[in-house]
Amino acid sequence: MKTPRCKLQGVFTVRIYLFDLLAISVQVTGPMVTFINNQNYTAEIDNAKKPVLLLCMPNGPDFSSQSILLHQIAEKYKNTVKVCLLEEELINGFKQMLNIKGTPVYLLFVRGKEQGRMLGMAGEEQLAAFLFRYLSSPGKDVGEEVLWE
């Protein structure tokens, strides 16, 4: 059975419970993460006025933490980067098209061209460092992969 992705708007609170005890509560306010599908790819990625951070990741045990991170990045860097999530049904074709070796993978696009990618789970500091490494050095080779341990 396919687990639907949550499309969150406005202010939301995520609570993660561990053994019936409140382990963490996070409130995120701000812009939506744009969901990318076949109909809006060109408009949202190729024609975007700002650089685009795109997460390619199927639903699974770690999806929730990366989704929260995506919303945090969207809020913190809303004036700098457009944040997007690839719809799950496109992931396999997208991986083939861009020679992506695994997921999760974060891709950075500028004017529709891939400027960088980071493979693996990320934290906020790692993702911010990845973004600004590419945004501050436009001479980077397109498609260069950054791996985080």
mmCIF file of C-alpha atoms in Angstrom:
data_model
loop_
_atom_site.group_PDB
_atom_site.id
_atom_site.type_symbol
_atom_site.label_atom_id
_atom_site.label_comp_id
_atom_site.label_asym_id
_atom_site.label_seq_id
_atom_site.Cartn_x
_atom_site.Cartn_y
_atom_site.Cartn_z
ATOM 1 C CA MET A 1 0.000 0.000 0.000
ATOM 2 C CA LYS A 2 1.346 3.416 -1.002
ATOM 3 C CA THR A 3 1.669 5.963 1.799
ATOM 4 C CA PRO A 4 0.440 9.390 0.673
ATOM 5 C CA ARG A 5 2.776 12.322 1.036
ATOM 6 C CA CYS A 6 1.575 15.099 3.250
ATOM 7 C CA LYS A 7 1.086 18.458 1.528
ATOM 8 C CA LEU A 8 1.477 20.983 4.296
ATOM 9 C CA GLN A 9 0.420 24.601 4.148
ATOM 10 C CA GLY A 10 0.944 27.469 6.518
ATOM 11 C CA VAL A 11 1.833 26.654 10.120
ATOM 12 C CA PHE A 12 2.109 23.048 11.201
ATOM 13 C CA THR A 13 3.431 21.130 14.158
ATOM 14 C CA VAL A 14 5.110 17.766 13.872
ATOM 15 C CA ARG A 15 5.326 15.597 16.963
ATOM 16 C CA ILE A 16 7.446 12.468 17.022
ATOM 17 C CA TYR A 17 6.672 10.046 19.843
ATOM 18 C CA LEU A 18 9.019 7.516 21.352
ATOM 19 C CA PHE A 19 7.491 4.851 23.606
ATOM 20 C CA ASP A 20 4.368 6.999 24.139
ATOM 21 C CA LEU A 21 6.467 9.918 25.396
ATOM 22 C CA LEU A 22 6.825 13.187 23.537
ATOM 23 C CA ALA A 23 10.321 13.068 22.090
ATOM 24 C CA ILE A 24 10.288 16.167 19.899
ATOM 25 C CA SER A 25 7.865 18.827 18.789
ATOM 26 C CA VAL A 26 8.701 21.090 15.869
ATOM 27 C CA GLN A 27 6.595 23.956 14.584
ATOM 28 C CA VAL A 28 7.349 25.137 11.090
ATOM 29 C CA THR A 29 5.849 28.263 9.586
ATOM 30 C CA GLY A 30 6.165 29.466 6.072
ATOM 31 C CA PRO A 31 6.191 28.771 2.420
ATOM 32 C CA MET A 32 5.085 25.566 0.866
ATOM 33 C CA VAL A 33 7.553 23.178 -0.621
ATOM 34 C CA THR A 34 6.587 22.872 -4.288
ATOM 35 C CA PHE A 35 5.719 19.352 -5.398
ATOM 36 C CA ILE A 36 7.177 18.575 -8.844
ATOM 37 C CA ASN A 37 5.307 16.425 -11.352
ATOM 38 C CA ASN A 38 5.228 15.986 -15.145
ATOM 39 C CA GLN A 39 2.890 18.953 -15.604
ATOM 40 C CA ASN A 40 4.877 21.580 -13.696
ATOM 41 C CA TYR A 41 8.525 20.500 -14.098
ATOM 42 C CA THR A 42 9.359 23.021 -16.841
ATOM 43 C CA ALA A 43 7.634 25.929 -15.130
ATOM 44 C CA GLU A 44 8.980 25.208 -11.652
ATOM 45 C CA ILE A 45 12.540 23.999 -12.417
ATOM 46 C CA ASP A 46 13.588 25.137 -15.904
ATOM 47 C CA ASN A 47 11.929 28.565 -15.749
ATOM 48 C CA ALA A 48 12.489 29.339 -12.057
ATOM 49 C CA LYS A 49 13.834 32.803 -11.321
ATOM 50 C CA LYS A 50 15.741 31.588 -8.234
ATOM 51 C CA PRO A 51 18.010 28.552 -7.823
ATOM 52 C CA VAL A 52 15.977 25.408 -7.101
ATOM 53 C CA LEU A 53 16.751 22.810 -4.433
ATOM 54 C CA LEU A 54 15.000 19.553 -5.356
ATOM 55 C CA LEU A 55 14.738 16.509 -3.089
ATOM 56 C CA CYS A 56 14.409 13.135 -4.799
ATOM 57 C CA MET A 57 13.366 10.630 -2.124
ATOM 58 C CA PRO A 58 10.715 7.911 -1.882
ATOM 59 C CA ASN A 59 8.479 7.508 1.149
ATOM 60 C CA GLY A 60 10.138 5.449 3.833
ATOM 61 C CA PRO A 61 11.264 5.545 7.444
ATOM 62 C CA ASP A 62 13.539 8.565 6.929
ATOM 63 C CA PHE A 63 11.191 10.602 4.726
ATOM 64 C CA SER A 64 9.629 12.482 7.630
ATOM 65 C CA SER A 65 12.926 13.905 8.918
ATOM 66 C CA GLN A 66 14.010 15.044 5.454
ATOM 67 C CA SER A 67 10.565 16.544 4.776
ATOM 68 C CA ILE A 68 10.809 18.600 7.971
ATOM 69 C CA LEU A 69 14.302 19.701 6.940
ATOM 70 C CA LEU A 70 13.021 20.713 3.500
ATOM 71 C CA HIS A 71 10.383 22.949 5.086
ATOM 72 C CA GLN A 72 12.951 24.480 7.441
ATOM 73 C CA ILE A 73 15.258 25.282 4.515
ATOM 74 C CA ALA A 74 12.311 26.698 2.544
ATOM 75 C CA GLU A 75 11.543 29.103 5.384
ATOM 76 C CA LYS A 76 15.105 30.061 6.257
ATOM 77 C CA TYR A 77 16.246 30.668 2.664
ATOM 78 C CA LYS A 78 12.938 31.720 1.065
ATOM 79 C CA ASN A 79 14.525 34.779 -0.559
ATOM 80 C CA THR A 80 17.449 32.799 -1.974
ATOM 81 C CA VAL A 81 16.274 29.342 -3.046
ATOM 82 C CA LYS A 82 13.060 27.744 -4.252
ATOM 83 C CA VAL A 83 12.569 24.380 -2.492
ATOM 84 C CA CYS A 84 10.894 21.458 -4.275
ATOM 85 C CA LEU A 85 10.078 17.783 -3.755
ATOM 86 C CA LEU A 86 9.854 15.341 -6.661
ATOM 87 C CA GLU A 87 6.585 13.376 -6.711
ATOM 88 C CA GLU A 88 7.256 9.744 -5.883
ATOM 89 C CA GLU A 89 5.988 8.289 -9.165
ATOM 90 C CA LEU A 90 8.668 10.239 -11.084
ATOM 91 C CA ILE A 91 11.643 9.142 -8.982
ATOM 92 C CA ASN A 92 12.756 6.067 -10.977
ATOM 93 C CA GLY A 93 12.617 7.828 -14.346
ATOM 94 C CA PHE A 94 14.337 10.884 -12.925
ATOM 95 C CA LYS A 95 17.119 8.735 -11.446
ATOM 96 C CA GLN A 96 17.739 7.154 -14.863
ATOM 97 C CA MET A 97 17.585 10.453 -16.727
ATOM 98 C CA LEU A 98 20.143 12.150 -14.438
ATOM 99 C CA ASN A 99 22.225 9.060 -13.581
ATOM 100 C CA ILE A 100 21.364 9.292 -9.882
ATOM 101 C CA LYS A 101 22.888 6.385 -7.977
ATOM 102 C CA GLY A 102 20.705 6.433 -4.853
ATOM 103 C CA THR A 103 18.270 8.309 -2.689
ATOM 104 C CA PRO A 104 17.809 10.554 -0.945
ATOM 105 C CA VAL A 105 19.528 12.991 -3.247
ATOM 106 C CA TYR A 106 19.366 16.769 -3.143
ATOM 107 C CA LEU A 107 19.862 18.488 -6.500
ATOM 108 C CA LEU A 108 20.518 22.167 -7.096
ATOM 109 C CA PHE A 109 19.344 23.700 -10.380
ATOM 110 C CA VAL A 110 20.045 27.168 -11.739
ATOM 111 C CA ARG A 111 18.035 28.165 -14.832
ATOM 112 C CA GLY A 112 17.130 24.489 -15.351
ATOM 113 C CA LYS A 113 20.718 23.226 -15.325
ATOM 114 C CA GLU A 114 21.997 20.969 -12.575
ATOM 115 C CA GLN A 115 24.715 22.707 -10.581
ATOM 116 C CA GLY A 116 25.309 20.146 -7.854
ATOM 117 C CA ARG A 117 24.000 17.147 -5.980
ATOM 118 C CA MET A 118 24.302 15.753 -2.495
ATOM 119 C CA LEU A 119 23.614 12.072 -1.932
ATOM 120 C CA GLY A 120 22.461 10.842 1.473
ATOM 121 C CA MET A 121 20.595 11.976 4.554
ATOM 122 C CA ALA A 122 21.303 15.563 5.523
ATOM 123 C CA GLY A 123 21.036 17.877 8.468
ATOM 124 C CA GLU A 124 20.295 21.587 8.219
ATOM 125 C CA GLU A 125 23.939 22.659 8.474
ATOM 126 C CA GLN A 126 25.062 20.158 5.820
ATOM 127 C CA LEU A 127 22.318 21.178 3.425
ATOM 128 C CA ALA A 128 22.982 24.892 3.922
ATOM 129 C CA ALA A 129 26.720 24.346 3.333
ATOM 130 C CA PHE A 130 25.931 22.393 0.149
ATOM 131 C CA LEU A 131 23.646 25.157 -1.131
ATOM 132 C CA PHE A 132 26.050 27.975 -0.526
ATOM 133 C CA ARG A 133 29.059 26.063 -1.823
ATOM 134 C CA TYR A 134 27.369 25.987 -5.231
ATOM 135 C CA LEU A 135 25.632 29.332 -5.076
ATOM 136 C CA SER A 136 28.864 31.122 -4.170
ATOM 137 C CA SER A 137 31.035 29.393 -6.809
ATOM 138 C CA PRO A 138 29.311 29.450 -10.210
ATOM 139 C CA GLY A 139 32.261 27.704 -11.916
ATOM 140 C CA LYS A 140 31.477 24.302 -10.350
ATOM 141 C CA ASP A 141 31.175 21.376 -12.714
ATOM 142 C CA VAL A 142 27.536 20.541 -13.345
ATOM 143 C CA GLY A 143 26.588 17.247 -11.746
ATOM 144 C CA GLU A 144 29.515 17.084 -9.334
ATOM 145 C CA GLU A 145 28.368 14.883 -6.477
ATOM 146 C CA VAL A 146 28.864 15.734 -2.809
ATOM 147 C CA LEU A 147 28.703 12.760 -0.440
ATOM 148 C CA TRP A 148 28.029 13.248 3.275
ATOM 149 C CA GLU A 149 28.940 10.512 5.737
#
